PDB file of C-alpha atoms in Angstrom:
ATOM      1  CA  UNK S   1       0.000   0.000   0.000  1.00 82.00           C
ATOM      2  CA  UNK S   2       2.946   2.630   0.461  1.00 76.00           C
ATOM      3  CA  UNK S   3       4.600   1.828  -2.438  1.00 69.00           C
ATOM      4  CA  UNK S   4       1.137   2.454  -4.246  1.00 72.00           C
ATOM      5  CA  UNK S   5       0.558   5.780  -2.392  1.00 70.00           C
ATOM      6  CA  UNK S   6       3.926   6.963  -2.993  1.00 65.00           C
ATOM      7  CA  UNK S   7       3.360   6.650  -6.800  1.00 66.00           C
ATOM      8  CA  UNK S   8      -0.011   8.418  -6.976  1.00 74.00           C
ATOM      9  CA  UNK S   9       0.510  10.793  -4.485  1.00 66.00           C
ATOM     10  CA  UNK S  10       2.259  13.158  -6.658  1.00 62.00           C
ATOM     11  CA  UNK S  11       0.464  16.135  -7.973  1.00 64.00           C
ATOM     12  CA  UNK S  12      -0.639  15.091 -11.848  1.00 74.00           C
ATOM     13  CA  UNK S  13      -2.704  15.238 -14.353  1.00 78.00           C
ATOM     14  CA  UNK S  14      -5.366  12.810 -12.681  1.00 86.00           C
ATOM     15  CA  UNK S  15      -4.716  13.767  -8.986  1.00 85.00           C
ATOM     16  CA  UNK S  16      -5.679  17.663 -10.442  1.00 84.00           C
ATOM     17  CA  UNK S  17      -8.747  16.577 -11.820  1.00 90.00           C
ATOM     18  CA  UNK S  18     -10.124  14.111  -9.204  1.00 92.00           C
ATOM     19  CA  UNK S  19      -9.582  17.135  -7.083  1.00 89.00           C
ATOM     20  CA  UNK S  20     -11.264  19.725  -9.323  1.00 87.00           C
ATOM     21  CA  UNK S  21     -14.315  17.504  -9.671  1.00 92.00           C
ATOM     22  CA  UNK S  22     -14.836  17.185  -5.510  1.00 92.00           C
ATOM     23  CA  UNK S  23     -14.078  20.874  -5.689  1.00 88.00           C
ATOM     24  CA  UNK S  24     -16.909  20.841  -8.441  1.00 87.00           C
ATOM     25  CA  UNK S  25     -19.114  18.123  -6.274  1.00 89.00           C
ATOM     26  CA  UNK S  26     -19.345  16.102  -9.973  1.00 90.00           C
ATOM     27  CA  UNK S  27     -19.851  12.898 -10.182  1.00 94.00           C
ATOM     28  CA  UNK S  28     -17.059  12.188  -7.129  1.00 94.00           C
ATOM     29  CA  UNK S  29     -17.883   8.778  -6.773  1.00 96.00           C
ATOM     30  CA  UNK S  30     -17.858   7.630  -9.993  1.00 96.00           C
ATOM     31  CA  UNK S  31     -14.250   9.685 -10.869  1.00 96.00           C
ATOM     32  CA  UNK S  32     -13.085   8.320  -8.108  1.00 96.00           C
ATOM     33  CA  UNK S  33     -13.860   4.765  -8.517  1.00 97.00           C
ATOM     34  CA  UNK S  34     -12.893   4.804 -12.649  1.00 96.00           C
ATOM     35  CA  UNK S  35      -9.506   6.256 -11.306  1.00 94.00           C
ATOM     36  CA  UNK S  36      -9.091   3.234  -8.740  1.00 94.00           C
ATOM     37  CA  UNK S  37     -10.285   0.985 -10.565  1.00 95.00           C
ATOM     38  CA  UNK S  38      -8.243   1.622 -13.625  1.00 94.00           C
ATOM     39  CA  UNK S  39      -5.218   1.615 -11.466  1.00 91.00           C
ATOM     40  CA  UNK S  40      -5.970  -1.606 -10.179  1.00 93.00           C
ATOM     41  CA  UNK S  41      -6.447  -3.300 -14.032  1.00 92.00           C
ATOM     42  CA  UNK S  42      -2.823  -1.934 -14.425  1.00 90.00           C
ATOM     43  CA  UNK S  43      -1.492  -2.848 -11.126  1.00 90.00           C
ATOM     44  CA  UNK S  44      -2.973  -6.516 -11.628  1.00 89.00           C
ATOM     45  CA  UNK S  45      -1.187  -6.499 -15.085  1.00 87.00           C
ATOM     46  CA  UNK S  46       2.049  -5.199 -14.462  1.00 83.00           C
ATOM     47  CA  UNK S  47       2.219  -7.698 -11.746  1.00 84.00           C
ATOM     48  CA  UNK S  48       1.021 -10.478 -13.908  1.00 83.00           C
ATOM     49  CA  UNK S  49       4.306  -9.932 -16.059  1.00 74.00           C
ATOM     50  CA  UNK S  50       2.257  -7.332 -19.264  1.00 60.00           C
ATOM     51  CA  UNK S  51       5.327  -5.341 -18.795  1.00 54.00           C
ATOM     52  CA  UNK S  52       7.616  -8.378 -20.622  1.00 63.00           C
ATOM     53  CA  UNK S  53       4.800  -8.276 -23.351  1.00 59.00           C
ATOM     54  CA  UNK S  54       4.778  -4.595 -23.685  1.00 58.00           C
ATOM     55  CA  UNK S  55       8.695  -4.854 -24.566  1.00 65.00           C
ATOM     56  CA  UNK S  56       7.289  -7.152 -27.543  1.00 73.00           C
ATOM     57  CA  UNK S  57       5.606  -4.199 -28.979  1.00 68.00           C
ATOM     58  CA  UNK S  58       8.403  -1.742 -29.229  1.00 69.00           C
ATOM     59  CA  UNK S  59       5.407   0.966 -31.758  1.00 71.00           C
ATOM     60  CA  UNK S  60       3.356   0.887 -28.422  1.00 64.00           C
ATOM     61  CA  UNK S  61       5.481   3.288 -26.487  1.00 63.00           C
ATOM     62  CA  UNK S  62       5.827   6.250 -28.855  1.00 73.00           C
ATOM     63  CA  UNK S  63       2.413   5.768 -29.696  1.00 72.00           C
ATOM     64  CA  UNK S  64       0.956   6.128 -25.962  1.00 64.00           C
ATOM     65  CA  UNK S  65       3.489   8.756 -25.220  1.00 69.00           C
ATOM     66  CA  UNK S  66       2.935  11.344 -28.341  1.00 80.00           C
ATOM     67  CA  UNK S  67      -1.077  10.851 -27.861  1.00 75.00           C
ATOM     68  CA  UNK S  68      -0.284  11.379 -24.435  1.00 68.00           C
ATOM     69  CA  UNK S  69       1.181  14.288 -24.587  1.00 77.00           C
ATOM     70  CA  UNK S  70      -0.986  15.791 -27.113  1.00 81.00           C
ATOM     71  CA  UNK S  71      -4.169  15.195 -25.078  1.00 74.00           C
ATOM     72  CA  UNK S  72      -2.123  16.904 -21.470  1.00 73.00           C
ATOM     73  CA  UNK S  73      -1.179  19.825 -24.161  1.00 84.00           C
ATOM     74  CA  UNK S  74      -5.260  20.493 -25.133  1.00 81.00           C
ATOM     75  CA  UNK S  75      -6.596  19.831 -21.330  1.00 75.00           C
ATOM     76  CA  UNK S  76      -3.507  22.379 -20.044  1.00 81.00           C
ATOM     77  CA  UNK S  77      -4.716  24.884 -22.556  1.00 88.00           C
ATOM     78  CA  UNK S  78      -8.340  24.553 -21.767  1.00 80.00           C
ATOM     79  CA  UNK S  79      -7.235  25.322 -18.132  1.00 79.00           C
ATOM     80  CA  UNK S  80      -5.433  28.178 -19.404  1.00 87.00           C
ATOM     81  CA  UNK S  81      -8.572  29.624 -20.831  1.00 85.00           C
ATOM     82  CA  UNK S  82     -10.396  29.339 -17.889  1.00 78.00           C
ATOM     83  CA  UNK S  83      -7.797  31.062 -15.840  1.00 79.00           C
ATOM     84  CA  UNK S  84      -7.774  33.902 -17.899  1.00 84.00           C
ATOM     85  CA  UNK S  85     -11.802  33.942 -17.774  1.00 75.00           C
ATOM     86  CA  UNK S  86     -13.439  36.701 -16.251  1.00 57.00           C
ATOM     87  CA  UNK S  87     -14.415  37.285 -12.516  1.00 59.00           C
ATOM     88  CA  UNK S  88     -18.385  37.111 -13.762  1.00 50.00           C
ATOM     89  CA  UNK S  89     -17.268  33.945 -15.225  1.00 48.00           C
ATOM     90  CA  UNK S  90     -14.488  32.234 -12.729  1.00 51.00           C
ATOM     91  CA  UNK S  91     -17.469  32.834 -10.213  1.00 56.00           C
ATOM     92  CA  UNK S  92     -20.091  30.817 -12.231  1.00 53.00           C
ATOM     93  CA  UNK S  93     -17.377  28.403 -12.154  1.00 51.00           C
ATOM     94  CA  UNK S  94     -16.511  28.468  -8.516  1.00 50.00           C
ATOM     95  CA  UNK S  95     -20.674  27.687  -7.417  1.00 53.00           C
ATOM     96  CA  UNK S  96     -20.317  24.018  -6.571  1.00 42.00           C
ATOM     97  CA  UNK S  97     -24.610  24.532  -7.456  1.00 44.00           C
ATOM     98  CA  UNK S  98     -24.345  25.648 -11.154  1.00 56.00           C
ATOM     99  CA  UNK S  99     -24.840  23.550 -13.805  1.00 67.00           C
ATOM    100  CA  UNK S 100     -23.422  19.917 -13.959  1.00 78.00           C
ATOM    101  CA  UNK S 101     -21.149  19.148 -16.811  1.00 83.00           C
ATOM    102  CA  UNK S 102     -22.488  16.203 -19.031  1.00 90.00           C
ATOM    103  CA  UNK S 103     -21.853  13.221 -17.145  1.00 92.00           C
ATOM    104  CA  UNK S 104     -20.010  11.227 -20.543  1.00 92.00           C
ATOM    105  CA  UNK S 105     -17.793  14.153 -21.225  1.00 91.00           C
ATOM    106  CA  UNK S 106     -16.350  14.027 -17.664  1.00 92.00           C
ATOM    107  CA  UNK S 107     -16.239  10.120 -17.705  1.00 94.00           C
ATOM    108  CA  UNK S 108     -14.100  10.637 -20.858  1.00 93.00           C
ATOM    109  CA  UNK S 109     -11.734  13.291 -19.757  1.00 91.00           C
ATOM    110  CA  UNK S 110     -11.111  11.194 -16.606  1.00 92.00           C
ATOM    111  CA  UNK S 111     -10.631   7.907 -18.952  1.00 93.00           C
ATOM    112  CA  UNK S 112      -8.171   9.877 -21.083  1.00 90.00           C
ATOM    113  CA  UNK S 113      -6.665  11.451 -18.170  1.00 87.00           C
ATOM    114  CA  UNK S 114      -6.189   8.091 -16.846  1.00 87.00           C
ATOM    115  CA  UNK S 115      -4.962   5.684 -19.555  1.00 90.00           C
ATOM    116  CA  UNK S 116      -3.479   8.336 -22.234  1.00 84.00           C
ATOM    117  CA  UNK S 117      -0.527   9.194 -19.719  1.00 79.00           C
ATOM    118  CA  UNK S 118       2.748   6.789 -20.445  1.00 75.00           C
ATOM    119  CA  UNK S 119       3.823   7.647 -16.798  1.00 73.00           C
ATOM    120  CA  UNK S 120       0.551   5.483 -15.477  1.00 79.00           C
ATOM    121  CA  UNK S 121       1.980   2.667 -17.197  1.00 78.00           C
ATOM    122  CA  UNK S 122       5.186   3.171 -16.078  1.00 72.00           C
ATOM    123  CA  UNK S 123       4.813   3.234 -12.659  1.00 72.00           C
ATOM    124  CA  UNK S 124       1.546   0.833 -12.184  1.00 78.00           C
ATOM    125  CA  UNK S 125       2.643  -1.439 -14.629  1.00 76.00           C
ATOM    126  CA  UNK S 126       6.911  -1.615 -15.003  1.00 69.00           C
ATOM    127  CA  UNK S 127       7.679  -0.283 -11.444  1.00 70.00           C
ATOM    128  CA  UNK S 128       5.263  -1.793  -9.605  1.00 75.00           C
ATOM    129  CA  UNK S 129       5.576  -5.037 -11.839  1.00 73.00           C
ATOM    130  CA  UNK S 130       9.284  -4.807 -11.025  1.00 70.00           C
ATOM    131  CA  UNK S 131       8.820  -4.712  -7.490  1.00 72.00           C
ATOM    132  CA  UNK S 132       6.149  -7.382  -7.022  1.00 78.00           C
ATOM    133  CA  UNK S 133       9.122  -9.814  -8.228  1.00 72.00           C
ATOM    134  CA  UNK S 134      10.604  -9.592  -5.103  1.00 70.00           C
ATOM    135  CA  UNK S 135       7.710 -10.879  -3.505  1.00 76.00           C
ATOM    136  CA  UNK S 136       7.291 -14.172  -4.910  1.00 77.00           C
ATOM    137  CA  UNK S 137       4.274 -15.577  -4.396  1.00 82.00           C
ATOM    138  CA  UNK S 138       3.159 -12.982  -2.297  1.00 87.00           C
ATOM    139  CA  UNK S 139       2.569 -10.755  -5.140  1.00 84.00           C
ATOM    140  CA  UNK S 140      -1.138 -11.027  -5.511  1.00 87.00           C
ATOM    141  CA  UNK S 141      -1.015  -9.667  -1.834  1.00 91.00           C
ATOM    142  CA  UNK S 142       1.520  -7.058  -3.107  1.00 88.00           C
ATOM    143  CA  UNK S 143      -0.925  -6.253  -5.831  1.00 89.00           C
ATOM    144  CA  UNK S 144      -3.538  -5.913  -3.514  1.00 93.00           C
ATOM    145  CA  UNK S 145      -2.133  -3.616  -1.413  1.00 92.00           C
ATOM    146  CA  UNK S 146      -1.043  -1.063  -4.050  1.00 89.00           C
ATOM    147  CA  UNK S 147      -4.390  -1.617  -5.749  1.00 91.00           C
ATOM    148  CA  UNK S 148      -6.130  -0.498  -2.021  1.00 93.00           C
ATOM    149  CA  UNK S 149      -3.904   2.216  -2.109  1.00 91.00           C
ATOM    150  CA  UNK S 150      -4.923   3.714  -5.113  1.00 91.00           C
ATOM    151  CA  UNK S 151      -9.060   3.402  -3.295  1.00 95.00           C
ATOM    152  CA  UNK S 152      -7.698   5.159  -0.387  1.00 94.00           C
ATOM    153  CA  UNK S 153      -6.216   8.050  -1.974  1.00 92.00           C
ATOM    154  CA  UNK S 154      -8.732   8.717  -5.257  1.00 94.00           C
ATOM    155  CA  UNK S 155     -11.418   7.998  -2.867  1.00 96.00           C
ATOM    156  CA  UNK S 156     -10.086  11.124  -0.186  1.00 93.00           C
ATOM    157  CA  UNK S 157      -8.848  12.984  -2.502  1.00 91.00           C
ATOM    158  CA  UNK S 158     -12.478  13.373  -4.122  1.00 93.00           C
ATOM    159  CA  UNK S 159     -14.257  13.088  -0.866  1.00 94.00           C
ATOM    160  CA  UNK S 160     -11.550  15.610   1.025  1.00 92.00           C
ATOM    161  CA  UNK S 161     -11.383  18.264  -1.361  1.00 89.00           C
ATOM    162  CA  UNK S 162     -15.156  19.524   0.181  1.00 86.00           C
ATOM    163  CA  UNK S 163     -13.246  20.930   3.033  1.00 89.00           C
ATOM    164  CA  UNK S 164     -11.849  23.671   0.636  1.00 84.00           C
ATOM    165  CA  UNK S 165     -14.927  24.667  -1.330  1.00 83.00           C
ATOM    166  CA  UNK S 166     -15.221  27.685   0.950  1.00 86.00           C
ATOM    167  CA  UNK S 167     -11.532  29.031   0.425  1.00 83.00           C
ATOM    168  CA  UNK S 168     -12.962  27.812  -3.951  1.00 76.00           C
ATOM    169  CA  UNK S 169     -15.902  30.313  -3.377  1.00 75.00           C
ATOM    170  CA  UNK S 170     -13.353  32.946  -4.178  1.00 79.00           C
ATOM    171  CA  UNK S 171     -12.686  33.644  -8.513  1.00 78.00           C
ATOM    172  CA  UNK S 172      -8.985  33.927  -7.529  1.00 83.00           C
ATOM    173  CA  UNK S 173      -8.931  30.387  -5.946  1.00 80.00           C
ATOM    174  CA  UNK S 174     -10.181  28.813  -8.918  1.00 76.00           C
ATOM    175  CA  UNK S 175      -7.878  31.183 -11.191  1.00 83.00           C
ATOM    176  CA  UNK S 176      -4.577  29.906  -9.471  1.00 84.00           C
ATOM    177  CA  UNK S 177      -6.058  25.845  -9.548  1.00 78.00           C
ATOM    178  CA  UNK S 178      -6.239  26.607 -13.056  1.00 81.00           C
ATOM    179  CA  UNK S 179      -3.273  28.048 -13.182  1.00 85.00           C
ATOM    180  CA  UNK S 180      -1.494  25.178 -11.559  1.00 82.00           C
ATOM    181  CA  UNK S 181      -3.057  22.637 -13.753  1.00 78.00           C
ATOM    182  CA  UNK S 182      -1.840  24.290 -16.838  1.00 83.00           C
ATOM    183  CA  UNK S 183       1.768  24.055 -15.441  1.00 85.00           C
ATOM    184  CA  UNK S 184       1.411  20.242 -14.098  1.00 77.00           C
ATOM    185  CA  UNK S 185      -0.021  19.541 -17.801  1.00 75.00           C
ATOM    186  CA  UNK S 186       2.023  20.930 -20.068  1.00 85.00           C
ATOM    187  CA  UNK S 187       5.092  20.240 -18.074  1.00 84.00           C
ATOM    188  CA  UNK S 188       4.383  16.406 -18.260  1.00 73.00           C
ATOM    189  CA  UNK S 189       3.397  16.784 -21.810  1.00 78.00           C
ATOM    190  CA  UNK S 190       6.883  18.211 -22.489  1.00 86.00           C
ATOM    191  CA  UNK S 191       8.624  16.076 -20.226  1.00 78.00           C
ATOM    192  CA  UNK S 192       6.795  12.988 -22.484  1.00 73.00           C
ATOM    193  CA  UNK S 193       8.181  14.943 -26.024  1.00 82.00           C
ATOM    194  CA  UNK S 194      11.321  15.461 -24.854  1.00 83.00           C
ATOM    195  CA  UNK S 195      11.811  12.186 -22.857  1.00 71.00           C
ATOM    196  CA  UNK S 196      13.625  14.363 -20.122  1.00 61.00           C
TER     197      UNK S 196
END
């Protein structure tokens, strides 16, 4: 479970957007569970050995990490717009009561936001994969226990982030979130082009 929490914890392109949705009070629940559970499809698989197969496929990589990186590049800019939005508008956005985004287009941001980013697959499925050898055949406990981790985190993340929708009933709170996720995105979308 640490190991798992250690890798997720991170601020990222998921982590920002579980948290803007609880900040939202969207469809929490649901985010949070498609973020768990995807991380515990990839957490089984690395630990199952898809890692080895993945090497078979060398056109996979590029791929996955150019898409990637394309889709951070359009969600950072979208957050830039809505920084730069203004007041009247940054304070429709800050009403956790105002309208509710369509419930498929925030399904398939988090689905992109999830298994579009190379770095999911590198730590749920080659690190953690890596490390479950050590185990043995303890590893479907090790899987479990990162997998749980993942539930723990996405789950108070979502949940948590209530606790700061009166300090998000300010425009200029939601201006510098957006502001931050523009820099996590597009600094993980040029970390992916330029491999540093």
């Amino acid at each position: 479970m640490a190991m798992g929490l250690s890798l997720i914890m991170p601020i990222g392109a998921q982590n920002a957007f579980v948290l803007k949705q609880g900040l939202r009070n969207e469809y929490i629940f649901t985010v949070c569970l498609m973020c768990a559970l995807s991380d515990a499809v990839l957490i089984v698989a690395g630990v199952s050995g898809f890692a080895r197969v993945a090497a078979w496929l060398p056109w996979a990589e590029p791929v996955m990490r150019y898409g990637g990186a394309a889709f951070l590049a359009w969600y950072g800019f979208r957050s830039l717009r809505a920084a730069l939005r203004s007041d009247a508008a940054l304070r429709a956005h800050a009403e956790a009561d105002s309208e509710r985004a369509p419930f498929g287009r925030i399904a398939l941001a988090c689905l992109a936001l999830t298994w579009l980013n190379p770095h999911v697959y590198l730590d749920t499925m080659v690190l953690l994969g890596s490390v479950s050898s050590q185990f043995g055949e303890q590893r479907a406990a090790f899987a479990a226990g990162a997998a749980s981790g993942s539930f723990l985190f996405f789950f108070s993340l979502g949940y948590a982030a209530r606790w700061l929708r009166p300090v998000f009933a300010r425009p200029l709170a939601w201006r510098v979130l957006d502001g931050v996720i523009v820099v996590v995105m597009w600094s993980i979308a040029w970390r992916l082009v330029t491999g540093a």
